[in-house]
Tab-separated table of C-alpha atoms and ligand atoms in Angstrom:
chain	number	residue	atom	x	y	z
A	1	MET	CA	-18.440	43.187	-24.626
A	2	LEU	CA	-16.428	40.135	-23.757
A	3	GLY	CA	-18.345	36.935	-23.158
A	4	GLN	CA	-18.225	35.210	-19.775
A	5	TYR	CA	-15.536	32.755	-20.923
A	6	GLU	CA	-13.315	35.333	-22.595
A	7	GLU	CA	-13.427	37.291	-19.340
A	8	LEU	CA	-12.464	34.129	-17.534
A	9	ASP	CA	-9.482	33.470	-19.844
A	10	LYS	CA	-8.273	37.016	-19.225
A	11	LYS	CA	-8.664	36.610	-15.487
A	12	ILE	CA	-6.631	33.397	-15.587
A	13	GLU	CA	-3.839	35.060	-17.619
A	14	LYS	CA	-3.822	38.033	-15.283
A	15	TYR	CA	-3.587	35.863	-12.218
A	16	TYR	CA	-0.520	33.989	-13.440
A	17	ALA	CA	1.178	37.153	-14.677
A	18	ALA	CA	1.383	38.456	-11.101
A	19	GLN	CA	3.162	37.282	-7.937
A	20	HIS	CA	1.008	35.994	-5.095
A	21	GLU	CA	2.230	35.987	-1.532
A	22	HIS	CA	-0.877	34.834	0.273
A	23	PRO	CA	0.159	32.712	3.280
A	24	TRP	CA	-2.274	29.918	2.350
A	25	ARG	CA	-1.502	29.743	-1.371
A	26	ASN	CA	-0.030	26.305	-1.928
A	27	GLN	CA	3.331	25.974	-3.631
A	28	PHE	CA	3.388	22.402	-4.880
A	29	HIS	CA	-0.254	21.306	-4.737
A	30	ILE	CA	-2.396	21.983	-7.786
A	31	GLU	CA	-5.004	24.570	-6.909
A	32	MET	CA	-7.052	27.098	-8.849
A	33	PRO	CA	-6.458	30.856	-9.034
A	34	PHE	CA	-10.079	31.336	-7.974
A	35	GLY	CA	-13.264	29.346	-7.584
A	36	LEU	CA	-13.809	25.880	-6.217
A	37	VAL	CA	-11.880	22.810	-7.363
A	38	ASN	CA	-12.988	19.295	-6.454
A	39	ASP	CA	-12.643	15.792	-7.914
A	40	PRO	CA	-9.843	14.888	-10.318
A	41	ASN	CA	-11.404	13.573	-13.545
A	42	GLY	CA	-10.376	11.959	-16.814
A	43	LEU	CA	-6.763	11.253	-15.821
A	44	SER	CA	-4.895	10.116	-18.922
A	45	TYR	CA	-1.596	10.141	-20.753
A	46	TYR	CA	-1.974	11.499	-24.254
A	47	ASN	CA	0.266	13.331	-26.728
A	48	GLN	CA	3.302	12.741	-24.464
A	49	LYS	CA	1.586	14.575	-21.615
A	50	PHE	CA	-0.269	13.708	-18.470
A	51	HIS	CA	-3.755	15.183	-18.705
A	52	ILE	CA	-5.312	16.084	-15.387
A	53	PHE	CA	-8.946	17.133	-15.750
A	54	TYR	CA	-10.912	18.110	-12.675
A	55	GLN	CA	-14.151	19.621	-11.414
A	56	TRP	CA	-13.999	23.403	-11.296
A	57	ASN	CA	-16.508	26.113	-10.526
A	58	PRO	CA	-14.572	29.075	-11.934
A	59	PHE	CA	-17.311	31.554	-11.019
A	60	GLY	CA	-17.547	31.135	-7.258
A	61	CYS	CA	-16.734	29.064	-4.211
A	62	GLU	CA	-20.022	27.173	-4.074
A	63	HIS	CA	-20.705	23.649	-5.230
A	64	LYS	CA	-22.435	24.656	-8.445
A	65	ASN	CA	-21.464	25.554	-12.038
A	66	LYS	CA	-19.364	22.421	-12.252
A	67	HIS	CA	-17.147	22.510	-15.329
A	68	TRP	CA	-14.369	20.194	-16.355
A	69	ALA	CA	-11.051	21.994	-16.578
A	70	LEU	CA	-7.613	20.726	-17.544
A	71	VAL	CA	-3.947	21.120	-16.732
A	72	THR	CA	-1.287	19.103	-18.558
A	73	THR	CA	2.258	18.235	-17.548
A	74	THR	CA	5.186	16.087	-18.603
A	75	ASP	CA	6.972	16.118	-15.242
A	76	PHE	CA	4.435	17.034	-12.504
A	77	ILE	CA	6.421	20.249	-11.912
A	78	HIS	CA	5.633	22.347	-14.992
A	79	TYR	CA	1.944	22.634	-15.798
A	80	SER	CA	-0.143	24.321	-18.430
A	81	LYS	CA	-2.463	27.006	-17.101
A	82	PRO	CA	-5.999	25.855	-16.222
A	83	LYS	CA	-8.308	25.700	-19.190
A	84	ILE	CA	-12.042	24.998	-19.311
A	85	VAL	CA	-12.910	21.956	-21.424
A	86	LEU	CA	-16.550	21.114	-20.608
A	87	LYS	CA	-19.193	23.726	-19.833
A	88	PRO	CA	-22.543	22.894	-18.246
A	89	LYS	CA	-24.421	24.516	-21.110
A	90	ASP	CA	-26.570	21.785	-22.633
A	91	TRP	CA	-29.971	20.544	-21.515
A	92	PHE	CA	-28.463	17.201	-20.452
A	93	ASP	CA	-25.708	18.721	-18.250
A	94	LYS	CA	-27.113	22.147	-17.379
A	95	ASP	CA	-26.662	21.683	-13.618
A	96	GLY	CA	-23.153	20.359	-13.813
A	97	CYS	CA	-20.696	18.380	-15.908
A	98	TYR	CA	-20.082	15.993	-13.052
A	99	SER	CA	-17.178	13.617	-12.524
A	100	GLY	CA	-16.023	10.951	-14.908
A	101	SER	CA	-13.019	9.476	-16.628
A	102	GLY	CA	-10.937	9.561	-19.791
A	103	PHE	CA	-9.844	6.884	-22.205
A	104	VAL	CA	-7.307	7.377	-24.988
A	105	LYS	CA	-8.785	5.996	-28.219
A	106	ASP	CA	-8.480	6.781	-31.945
A	107	ASP	CA	-5.871	9.458	-31.308
A	108	ALA	CA	-8.124	11.441	-28.962
A	109	ILE	CA	-9.264	11.270	-25.353
A	110	LYS	CA	-12.793	9.994	-24.941
A	111	LEU	CA	-14.181	11.813	-21.927
A	112	VAL	CA	-17.086	10.211	-20.121
A	113	TYR	CA	-18.969	12.227	-17.533
A	114	THR	CA	-22.302	12.616	-15.790
A	115	GLY	CA	-24.675	15.312	-16.966
A	116	ASN	CA	-26.505	16.531	-13.899
A	117	VAL	CA	-29.973	18.007	-14.433
A	118	LYS	CA	-32.291	19.346	-11.767
A	119	ASP	CA	-35.846	20.646	-12.088
A	120	LYS	CA	-37.260	23.477	-10.026
A	121	ASN	CA	-38.267	21.105	-7.246
A	122	ASN	CA	-34.678	19.889	-7.090
A	123	ASN	CA	-35.521	16.515	-8.636
A	124	ARG	CA	-32.403	15.119	-10.226
A	125	GLU	CA	-31.750	13.372	-13.536
A	126	SER	CA	-28.434	11.807	-14.470
A	127	TYR	CA	-27.173	11.333	-18.019
A	128	GLN	CA	-23.932	9.535	-18.770
A	129	CYS	CA	-22.371	11.494	-21.616
A	130	THR	CA	-19.329	11.351	-23.812
A	131	ALA	CA	-17.178	14.083	-25.326
A	132	THR	CA	-13.973	13.986	-27.352
A	133	TYR	CA	-10.819	15.890	-26.490
A	134	HIS	CA	-9.039	16.274	-29.828
A	135	GLN	CA	-5.355	16.624	-30.811
A	136	ASP	CA	-5.658	20.396	-31.106
A	137	GLY	CA	-7.181	20.762	-27.636
A	138	SER	CA	-10.710	21.357	-28.894
A	139	VAL	CA	-13.577	19.433	-27.345
A	140	THR	CA	-16.841	18.204	-28.836
A	141	LYS	CA	-19.727	16.817	-26.837
A	142	ASP	CA	-20.698	13.666	-28.720
A	143	ALA	CA	-23.620	11.776	-27.267
A	144	ILE	CA	-25.617	10.680	-24.290
A	145	LEU	CA	-24.539	7.102	-23.666
A	146	ILE	CA	-26.967	6.186	-20.891
A	147	LYS	CA	-30.209	8.030	-20.200
A	148	ASN	CA	-31.223	7.732	-16.567
A	149	GLN	CA	-30.629	4.895	-14.128
A	150	PRO	CA	-32.054	1.382	-14.528
A	151	GLU	CA	-35.047	0.291	-12.496
A	152	GLY	CA	-34.414	-0.297	-8.805
A	153	TYR	CA	-32.055	2.672	-8.367
A	154	THR	CA	-32.390	6.372	-7.563
A	155	ALA	CA	-31.074	9.213	-9.736
A	156	HIS	CA	-27.870	9.204	-7.670
A	157	PHE	CA	-26.209	7.509	-10.605
A	158	ARG	CA	-22.881	9.057	-11.598
A	159	ASP	CA	-19.104	9.204	-12.011
A	160	PRO	CA	-18.519	6.769	-14.926
A	161	PHE	CA	-15.076	5.172	-14.974
A	162	VAL	CA	-14.097	3.438	-18.204
A	163	PHE	CA	-11.549	0.652	-18.562
A	164	GLN	CA	-10.844	-2.100	-21.055
A	165	ILE	CA	-10.373	-5.834	-20.706
A	166	ASN	CA	-9.321	-7.677	-23.853
A	167	GLU	CA	-11.347	-6.026	-26.610
A	168	MET	CA	-14.279	-4.984	-24.463
A	169	PHE	CA	-14.879	-1.572	-22.871
A	170	TYR	CA	-16.392	-1.449	-19.413
A	171	MET	CA	-17.897	1.406	-17.469
A	172	ILE	CA	-18.388	1.262	-13.717
A	173	LEU	CA	-20.758	3.756	-12.101
A	174	GLY	CA	-21.681	4.724	-8.554
A	175	VAL	CA	-25.356	4.383	-7.712
A	176	GLN	CA	-27.894	4.195	-4.919
A	177	THR	CA	-30.592	1.518	-4.666
A	178	ASN	CA	-34.230	2.454	-4.063
A	179	ASN	CA	-33.755	1.350	-0.474
A	180	LEU	CA	-30.848	3.740	-0.132
A	181	GLN	CA	-27.807	1.525	-0.318
A	182	GLY	CA	-24.591	2.341	-2.150
A	183	ARG	CA	-23.760	0.126	-5.123
A	184	ALA	CA	-21.806	0.048	-8.394
A	185	LEU	CA	-23.191	-0.854	-11.817
A	186	LEU	CA	-21.148	-2.301	-14.653
A	187	TYR	CA	-21.891	-1.580	-18.323
A	188	GLN	CA	-20.088	-2.867	-21.395
A	189	SER	CA	-19.639	-1.856	-24.998
A	190	LYS	CA	-17.687	-3.240	-27.944
A	191	GLU	CA	-17.479	0.019	-29.888
A	192	PHE	CA	-17.740	2.615	-27.104
A	193	LYS	CA	-21.185	3.421	-28.481
A	194	ASP	CA	-23.997	1.182	-27.375
A	195	TRP	CA	-23.551	0.426	-23.702
A	196	THR	CA	-25.461	-2.429	-22.133
A	197	LEU	CA	-25.891	-3.118	-18.458
A	198	VAL	CA	-23.991	-6.203	-17.318
A	199	GLY	CA	-25.381	-5.827	-13.809
A	200	GLU	CA	-24.767	-4.688	-10.283
A	201	LEU	CA	-21.274	-5.504	-9.056
A	202	LYS	CA	-21.613	-8.302	-6.501
A	203	THR	CA	-19.459	-7.675	-3.452
A	204	SER	CA	-19.514	-8.667	0.186
A	205	MET	CA	-20.494	-5.132	1.230
A	206	PRO	CA	-24.308	-5.306	1.071
A	207	ASP	CA	-24.716	-2.716	3.806
A	208	PHE	CA	-21.929	-0.222	3.347
A	209	GLY	CA	-23.283	3.302	3.183
A	210	TYR	CA	-26.130	4.931	1.252
A	211	MET	CA	-24.176	6.001	-1.841
A	212	TRP	CA	-20.919	5.035	-3.537
A	213	GLU	CA	-19.316	7.913	-5.432
A	214	CYS	CA	-16.383	7.929	-7.824
A	215	PRO	CA	-15.752	4.207	-8.468
A	216	ASN	CA	-12.498	3.083	-10.131
A	217	LEU	CA	-11.530	-0.451	-11.152
A	218	VAL	CA	-7.842	-0.936	-11.784
A	219	LYS	CA	-5.671	-3.993	-12.204
A	220	VAL	CA	-3.000	-4.076	-9.487
A	221	SER	CA	-1.396	-7.473	-10.128
A	222	GLU	CA	-2.022	-10.617	-12.169
A	223	GLY	CA	-5.666	-11.505	-11.608
A	224	LYS	CA	-6.251	-8.825	-8.957
A	225	TYR	CA	-8.275	-5.648	-9.268
A	226	ALA	CA	-8.602	-2.794	-6.815
A	227	PHE	CA	-12.094	-1.369	-6.590
A	228	ILE	CA	-11.543	2.158	-5.294
A	229	PHE	CA	-14.620	4.174	-4.349
A	230	SER	CA	-15.979	6.817	-1.999
A	231	PRO	CA	-18.783	5.454	0.176
A	232	GLN	CA	-21.066	7.868	1.997
A	233	GLY	CA	-22.871	7.027	5.217
A	234	LEU	CA	-20.453	4.783	7.113
A	235	GLU	CA	-20.626	5.092	10.858
A	236	ALA	CA	-17.516	6.467	12.537
A	237	GLU	CA	-15.437	4.086	14.661
A	238	GLU	CA	-12.515	4.858	16.991
A	239	VAL	CA	-9.841	4.261	14.366
A	240	LYS	CA	-11.882	4.216	11.122
A	241	TYR	CA	-14.355	6.216	9.038
A	242	GLN	CA	-13.889	9.425	10.987
A	243	ASN	CA	-14.686	11.866	8.203
A	244	ILE	CA	-18.160	12.730	7.011
A	245	TYR	CA	-17.457	10.599	3.885
A	246	GLN	CA	-14.764	8.015	3.154
A	247	SER	CA	-12.532	6.929	0.273
A	248	GLY	CA	-10.926	3.528	0.119
A	249	TYR	CA	-10.672	0.230	-1.668
A	250	VAL	CA	-11.095	-3.508	-1.677
A	251	ILE	CA	-8.941	-5.882	-3.733
A	252	GLY	CA	-9.853	-9.178	-5.298
A	253	GLN	CA	-10.637	-11.280	-8.345
A	254	LEU	CA	-12.916	-9.563	-10.782
A	255	ASP	CA	-15.353	-11.534	-12.902
A	256	VAL	CA	-16.891	-9.102	-15.344
A	257	THR	CA	-19.399	-11.628	-16.623
A	258	VAL	CA	-21.371	-11.917	-13.360
A	259	PRO	CA	-20.221	-9.141	-12.535
A	260	ALA	CA	-18.586	-9.899	-9.180
A	261	LEU	CA	-15.563	-9.040	-7.120
A	262	ASN	CA	-14.348	-11.593	-4.630
A	263	HIS	CA	-12.483	-9.269	-2.312
A	264	ASN	CA	-10.722	-8.625	0.979
A	265	GLU	CA	-11.597	-6.040	3.626
A	266	PHE	CA	-12.223	-2.348	2.843
A	267	LYS	CA	-9.267	-0.109	3.630
A	268	GLU	CA	-9.295	3.681	3.646
A	269	LEU	CA	-6.790	5.316	1.343
A	270	ASP	CA	-6.048	8.296	3.548
A	271	MET	CA	-6.592	8.652	7.285
A	272	GLY	CA	-6.398	12.461	7.381
A	273	PHE	CA	-9.129	15.079	7.494
A	274	ASP	CA	-9.281	16.283	3.911
A	275	PHE	CA	-9.164	13.645	1.216
A	276	TYR	CA	-11.948	12.481	-1.069
A	277	ALA	CA	-12.932	11.233	-4.540
A	278	PRO	CA	-9.553	9.908	-5.739
A	279	GLN	CA	-9.072	8.766	-9.307
A	280	VAL	CA	-6.428	6.414	-10.687
A	281	PHE	CA	-4.978	5.615	-14.066
A	282	THR	CA	-2.165	3.495	-15.404
A	283	HIS	CA	0.675	4.644	-17.593
A	284	ASP	CA	3.986	3.017	-18.439
A	285	GLY	CA	3.701	0.405	-15.717
A	286	ARG	CA	2.781	2.910	-13.017
A	287	THR	CA	-0.631	3.253	-11.397
A	288	LEU	CA	-1.064	6.893	-10.442
A	289	LEU	CA	-3.610	8.351	-8.038
A	290	ILE	CA	-4.730	11.916	-7.491
A	291	GLY	CA	-7.298	12.821	-4.854
A	292	TRP	CA	-9.248	15.904	-3.951
A	293	VAL	CA	-7.893	17.758	-0.905
A	294	GLY	CA	-11.265	18.686	0.521
A	295	MET	CA	-14.511	17.164	1.678
A	296	PRO	CA	-18.112	17.598	0.520
A	297	ASP	CA	-20.599	19.326	2.812
A	298	LYS	CA	-17.891	20.902	4.974
A	299	ASP	CA	-17.140	24.121	3.103
A	300	HIS	CA	-17.479	26.202	6.267
A	301	GLU	CA	-14.315	24.530	7.627
A	302	TYR	CA	-12.127	26.139	4.993
A	303	PRO	CA	-11.488	29.859	5.437
A	304	THR	CA	-10.119	30.668	1.949
A	305	ALA	CA	-13.521	31.181	0.268
A	306	LYS	CA	-13.475	34.811	1.387
A	307	ASP	CA	-10.195	35.184	-0.525
A	308	GLY	CA	-11.860	33.728	-3.587
A	309	TRP	CA	-10.671	30.151	-3.800
A	310	LEU	CA	-11.284	26.748	-2.226
A	311	TYR	CA	-9.492	23.367	-2.142
A	312	ALA	CA	-6.647	21.680	-4.000
A	313	LEU	CA	-5.595	18.344	-5.475
A	314	THR	CA	-3.213	15.928	-3.767
A	315	MET	CA	0.310	15.379	-4.958
A	316	PRO	CA	0.181	12.723	-7.681
A	317	ARG	CA	0.885	9.399	-5.985
A	318	VAL	CA	2.101	6.040	-7.274
A	319	LEU	CA	0.220	3.001	-6.039
A	320	GLU	CA	2.026	-0.212	-5.391
A	321	TYR	CA	0.272	-3.432	-4.437
A	322	ARG	CA	2.209	-5.253	-1.698
A	323	ASP	CA	1.140	-7.687	1.042
A	324	GLY	CA	-2.535	-7.308	0.167
A	325	VAL	CA	-2.606	-3.500	0.417
A	326	LEU	CA	-1.853	-0.459	-1.712
A	327	TYR	CA	1.235	1.532	-0.738
A	328	GLN	CA	1.242	5.160	-1.849
A	329	ARG	CA	4.223	7.353	-2.656
A	330	PRO	CA	4.467	10.777	-4.289
A	331	VAL	CA	5.611	10.354	-7.898
A	332	ARG	CA	9.409	10.304	-8.194
A	333	GLU	CA	9.307	13.389	-10.431
A	334	LEU	CA	8.583	15.474	-7.337
A	335	LEU	CA	12.133	14.832	-6.119
A	336	GLY	CA	12.851	17.628	-8.602
A	337	LEU	CA	11.312	20.127	-6.164
A	338	ARG	CA	14.110	19.500	-3.662
A	339	GLY	CA	17.310	21.502	-3.601
A	340	GLU	CA	20.219	20.614	-1.325
A	341	PRO	CA	18.981	19.469	2.108
A	342	ALA	CA	18.567	22.456	4.427
A	343	LEU	CA	19.254	20.196	7.370
A	344	GLN	CA	20.634	16.741	7.898
A	345	VAL	CA	20.844	15.422	11.445
A	346	LYS	CA	23.368	12.747	12.397
A	347	PRO	CA	21.876	9.884	14.452
A	348	ILE	CA	21.266	11.207	17.944
A	349	VAL	CA	19.543	10.016	21.138
A	350	CYS	CA	17.509	12.673	22.968
A	351	ASP	CA	14.112	13.372	24.504
A	352	HIS	CA	13.558	16.637	22.649
A	353	TYR	CA	14.646	17.846	19.234
A	354	ALA	CA	13.291	20.859	17.403
A	355	VAL	CA	13.820	22.144	13.893
A	356	GLU	CA	12.759	25.396	12.343
A	357	VAL	CA	11.107	25.240	8.931
A	358	PRO	CA	11.694	28.799	7.662
A	359	ASN	CA	9.297	28.540	4.772
A	360	ARG	CA	6.246	26.285	4.785
A	361	SER	CA	7.064	24.676	1.468
A	362	ALA	CA	9.113	21.800	2.738
A	363	GLU	CA	9.706	18.083	2.969
A	364	ILE	CA	10.812	16.329	6.147
A	365	LEU	CA	12.065	12.774	6.308
A	366	LEU	CA	12.109	11.286	9.782
A	367	ASP	CA	13.114	7.860	11.017
A	368	LEU	CA	12.747	7.161	14.742
A	369	ASP	CA	13.944	4.031	16.474
A	370	LEU	CA	11.093	3.209	18.856
A	371	ARG	CA	12.426	-0.050	20.248
A	372	GLN	CA	12.952	1.537	23.673
A	373	ASN	CA	9.933	3.875	23.620
A	374	ASP	CA	6.224	3.493	24.280
A	375	GLU	CA	5.231	6.719	22.644
A	376	VAL	CA	6.404	9.793	20.813
A	377	LEU	CA	4.857	13.206	20.216
A	378	ILE	CA	5.549	15.367	17.180
A	379	THR	CA	4.439	18.978	17.196
A	380	LEU	CA	3.963	21.213	14.171
A	381	ALA	CA	3.721	24.719	15.572
A	382	CYS	CA	3.239	28.125	14.019
A	383	GLU	CA	3.800	30.450	16.966
A	384	GLN	CA	0.944	29.830	19.414
A	385	GLU	CA	-1.033	27.505	17.169
A	386	TYR	CA	-0.075	23.892	16.651
A	387	MET	CA	-1.037	20.412	15.560
A	388	THR	CA	0.240	17.218	17.111
A	389	LEU	CA	0.960	13.746	15.856
A	390	HIS	CA	1.141	11.210	18.642
A	391	TYR	CA	2.166	7.584	18.290
A	392	ASP	CA	1.173	5.124	20.979
A	393	LYS	CA	3.307	2.049	20.392
A	394	VAL	CA	1.502	-0.036	22.989
A	395	ARG	CA	-1.918	0.393	21.354
A	396	GLN	CA	-0.342	0.978	17.934
A	397	ILE	CA	-2.401	4.074	17.308
A	398	VAL	CA	-1.519	7.331	15.588
A	399	THR	CA	-3.534	10.365	16.730
A	400	ILE	CA	-3.504	13.610	14.809
A	401	ASP	CA	-4.933	16.566	16.682
A	402	ARG	CA	-5.856	19.811	14.956
A	403	ASN	CA	-7.716	21.323	17.923
A	404	HIS	CA	-5.071	23.916	18.708
A	405	MET	CA	-5.264	25.657	15.351
A	406	LYS	CA	-7.164	28.940	15.362
A	407	LEU	CA	-8.748	28.833	11.918
A	408	GLY	CA	-10.144	26.054	9.794
A	409	GLY	CA	-11.440	22.601	10.679
A	410	LYS	CA	-10.455	21.115	13.988
A	411	GLY	CA	-10.777	17.678	15.552
A	412	VAL	CA	-8.839	14.475	15.991
A	413	ARG	CA	-8.171	11.567	13.640
A	414	LYS	CA	-6.938	8.173	14.835
A	415	PHE	CA	-5.739	5.118	12.978
A	416	THR	CA	-3.778	1.975	13.659
A	417	LEU	CA	-0.176	1.633	12.540
A	418	ASP	CA	1.939	-1.369	13.263
A	419	VAL	CA	5.440	-0.201	14.189
A	420	GLN	CA	7.865	-2.807	15.468
A	421	ASN	CA	11.170	-0.946	15.404
A	422	GLU	CA	11.178	2.236	13.398
A	423	LEU	CA	8.536	4.867	12.826
A	424	LYS	CA	9.159	6.298	9.367
A	425	LEU	CA	7.519	9.523	8.330
A	426	GLN	CA	7.751	11.611	5.189
A	427	LEU	CA	5.994	14.957	5.562
A	428	PHE	CA	5.159	17.325	2.733
A	429	ILE	CA	4.383	20.685	4.245
A	430	ASP	CA	2.734	23.167	1.930
A	431	ARG	CA	1.190	26.540	2.800
A	432	SER	CA	-2.247	25.123	3.665
A	433	VAL	CA	-1.956	21.392	2.913
A	434	ILE	CA	0.133	18.751	4.657
A	435	GLU	CA	0.505	15.195	3.392
A	436	ILE	CA	2.197	12.707	5.702
A	437	TYR	CA	3.299	9.282	4.459
A	438	TYR	CA	3.857	6.593	7.095
A	439	GLN	CA	6.018	3.448	6.855
A	440	ASP	CA	6.965	3.973	3.205
A	441	GLY	CA	3.395	4.764	2.194
A	442	LEU	CA	1.436	2.089	4.057
A	443	GLU	CA	-0.756	4.919	5.393
A	444	VAL	CA	-1.185	8.549	4.394
A	445	THR	CA	-2.862	11.486	6.122
A	446	THR	CA	-3.803	14.588	4.160
A	447	LEU	CA	-4.998	17.675	5.943
A	448	MET	CA	-5.583	21.373	5.454
A	449	TYR	CA	-4.466	23.932	8.028
A	450	PHE	CA	-4.544	27.703	8.025
A	451	PRO	CA	-1.859	29.199	10.258
A	452	LYS	CA	-1.169	32.888	10.558
A	453	THR	CA	2.626	32.727	10.245
A	454	GLU	CA	5.159	31.620	7.669
A	455	VAL	CA	7.616	29.800	9.926
A	456	MET	CA	6.892	26.383	11.379
A	457	ASN	CA	8.559	24.738	14.306
A	458	PHE	CA	8.844	20.972	14.017
A	459	ALA	CA	9.537	19.242	17.330
A	460	ILE	CA	9.979	15.650	18.473
A	461	ASN	CA	9.288	14.932	22.147
A	462	SER	CA	9.457	11.724	24.074
A	463	ALA	CA	9.118	10.798	27.779
A	464	SER	CA	12.285	8.704	27.573
A	465	ALA	CA	15.146	9.366	25.153
A	466	VAL	CA	14.468	8.326	21.583
A	467	ARG	CA	16.987	7.581	18.873
A	468	ILE	CA	16.594	9.681	15.754
A	469	ASN	CA	18.070	7.536	12.998
A	470	GLU	CA	17.443	10.122	10.344
A	471	LEU	CA	16.057	13.638	10.134
A	472	LYS	CA	16.326	15.588	6.901
A	473	LEU	CA	14.688	18.774	5.748
A	474	TRP	CA	14.398	20.230	2.268
A	475	GLN	CA	12.771	23.462	1.238
A	476	LEU	CA	10.700	22.660	-1.845
A	477	SER	CA	10.362	24.899	-4.856
A	478	ALA	CA	6.945	25.640	-6.311
A	479	ILE	CA	5.310	23.962	-9.298
A	480	GLN	CA	5.049	26.279	-12.302
A	481	TYR	CA	2.133	27.160	-14.580
A	482	GLU	CA	3.415	28.133	-18.000
B	501	FRU	C1	-17.745	13.786	-5.386
B	501	FRU	C2	-18.887	14.316	-6.256
B	501	FRU	C3	-19.218	13.372	-7.390
B	501	FRU	C4	-19.829	14.274	-8.393
B	501	FRU	C5	-18.995	15.518	-8.233
B	501	FRU	C6	-19.676	16.808	-8.500
B	501	FRU	O1	-17.074	14.798	-4.713
B	501	FRU	O2	-20.024	14.548	-5.459
B	501	FRU	O3	-20.036	12.274	-7.039
B	501	FRU	O4	-19.784	13.772	-9.685
B	501	FRU	O5	-18.524	15.512	-6.907
B	501	FRU	O6	-18.771	17.887	-8.451
């Protein structure tokens, strides 16, 4: 009899050996052949390849059995097939090898993750563990680095992110105080072995949700660090914090000795419906980000579980620090998915313009001159179902409305966008994920949608004539698993 994991390997091989025509199977977003994928983990560049680890339950579409799996790539177009690297099989991680990070050291990747343990009354224990991903692709679990949380905090203590400053290694972790406030703790180690607590990261967010998940600390310019994290428990406002949980960042001067971050205001990384738990890493002068296309505690909003899979990862994005904020752009490698433009519209002034997207694996670049307009409405329709993107130039508010889709999550998301002259959009339309980049990446909205038909109609409508400076459409080819 084959063991559980040999069966799994066979199932993976079998999946990729066949063609899949499911209307919601994404073409250029990383997703799993089956099971539930969530947070990206351990992002690193090693052995001339980008290593993308992530949370995967390969045995079902529930949030349990969390493994770490891996795909590698050199170009973000050709990927290795998913492979399990950490199994929740030891006493210290038996209820999940939870999220964490990777650090290339001594010709290997040091993986650092949270071992989640629950007793029969559902009491939780959290162990920060390390494993080594070796040259030959084998993995050894090495040690428990931190047993349980320090005094003053609950067992919601997880998602270690390791970075280095000068010769010292640091680990930042998300945690909850005994009076239920989200915080981050900083540890340090000279040898990557004995980790000592430096302290709780001092910020000016004393009352900012009940838990901070998935912290990242990354240098974005000389003397400036971005602290990226996923706070839970923020109250929704008209143009902010509209999802059940948020992901965003603050930027400022980091003093690891206190430890303290003297920072600016929190900004969400993605104003769409389905984005959470992003992770970043730096390679060759680029800071790359990958997020989870999904949301905890909302599984019922996603209809693919009955087909055996759930969720995806975002397109890899490059972060650029400009004017106090992080701009996001898909990595330039993804230009390789484009062929010749399927459509290229000469500048035109009109109050209605519609384009057919024959195959929902497409990119649309749109530049509208809004100097003479107060508002514009963009409709993404699949026969009778549709979503709208409305821009109100007077109030400077974008509204995305998913209420007219039949299946999947519905609702409205609003955010502010300052447009003086041109509204610039770059839309990446995949089978069940859409990422929209606004004003060269100043804002992004990621969402999932589950239409019944292949063809999409993309329409621009305006009460008074609007000038379309640019409208281009490409069909995008699919990423490959080899
Ligand atoms: C965020 C998260 C992490 C945790 C992981 C478990 O989505 O809840 O805090 O480590 O998912 O899969």
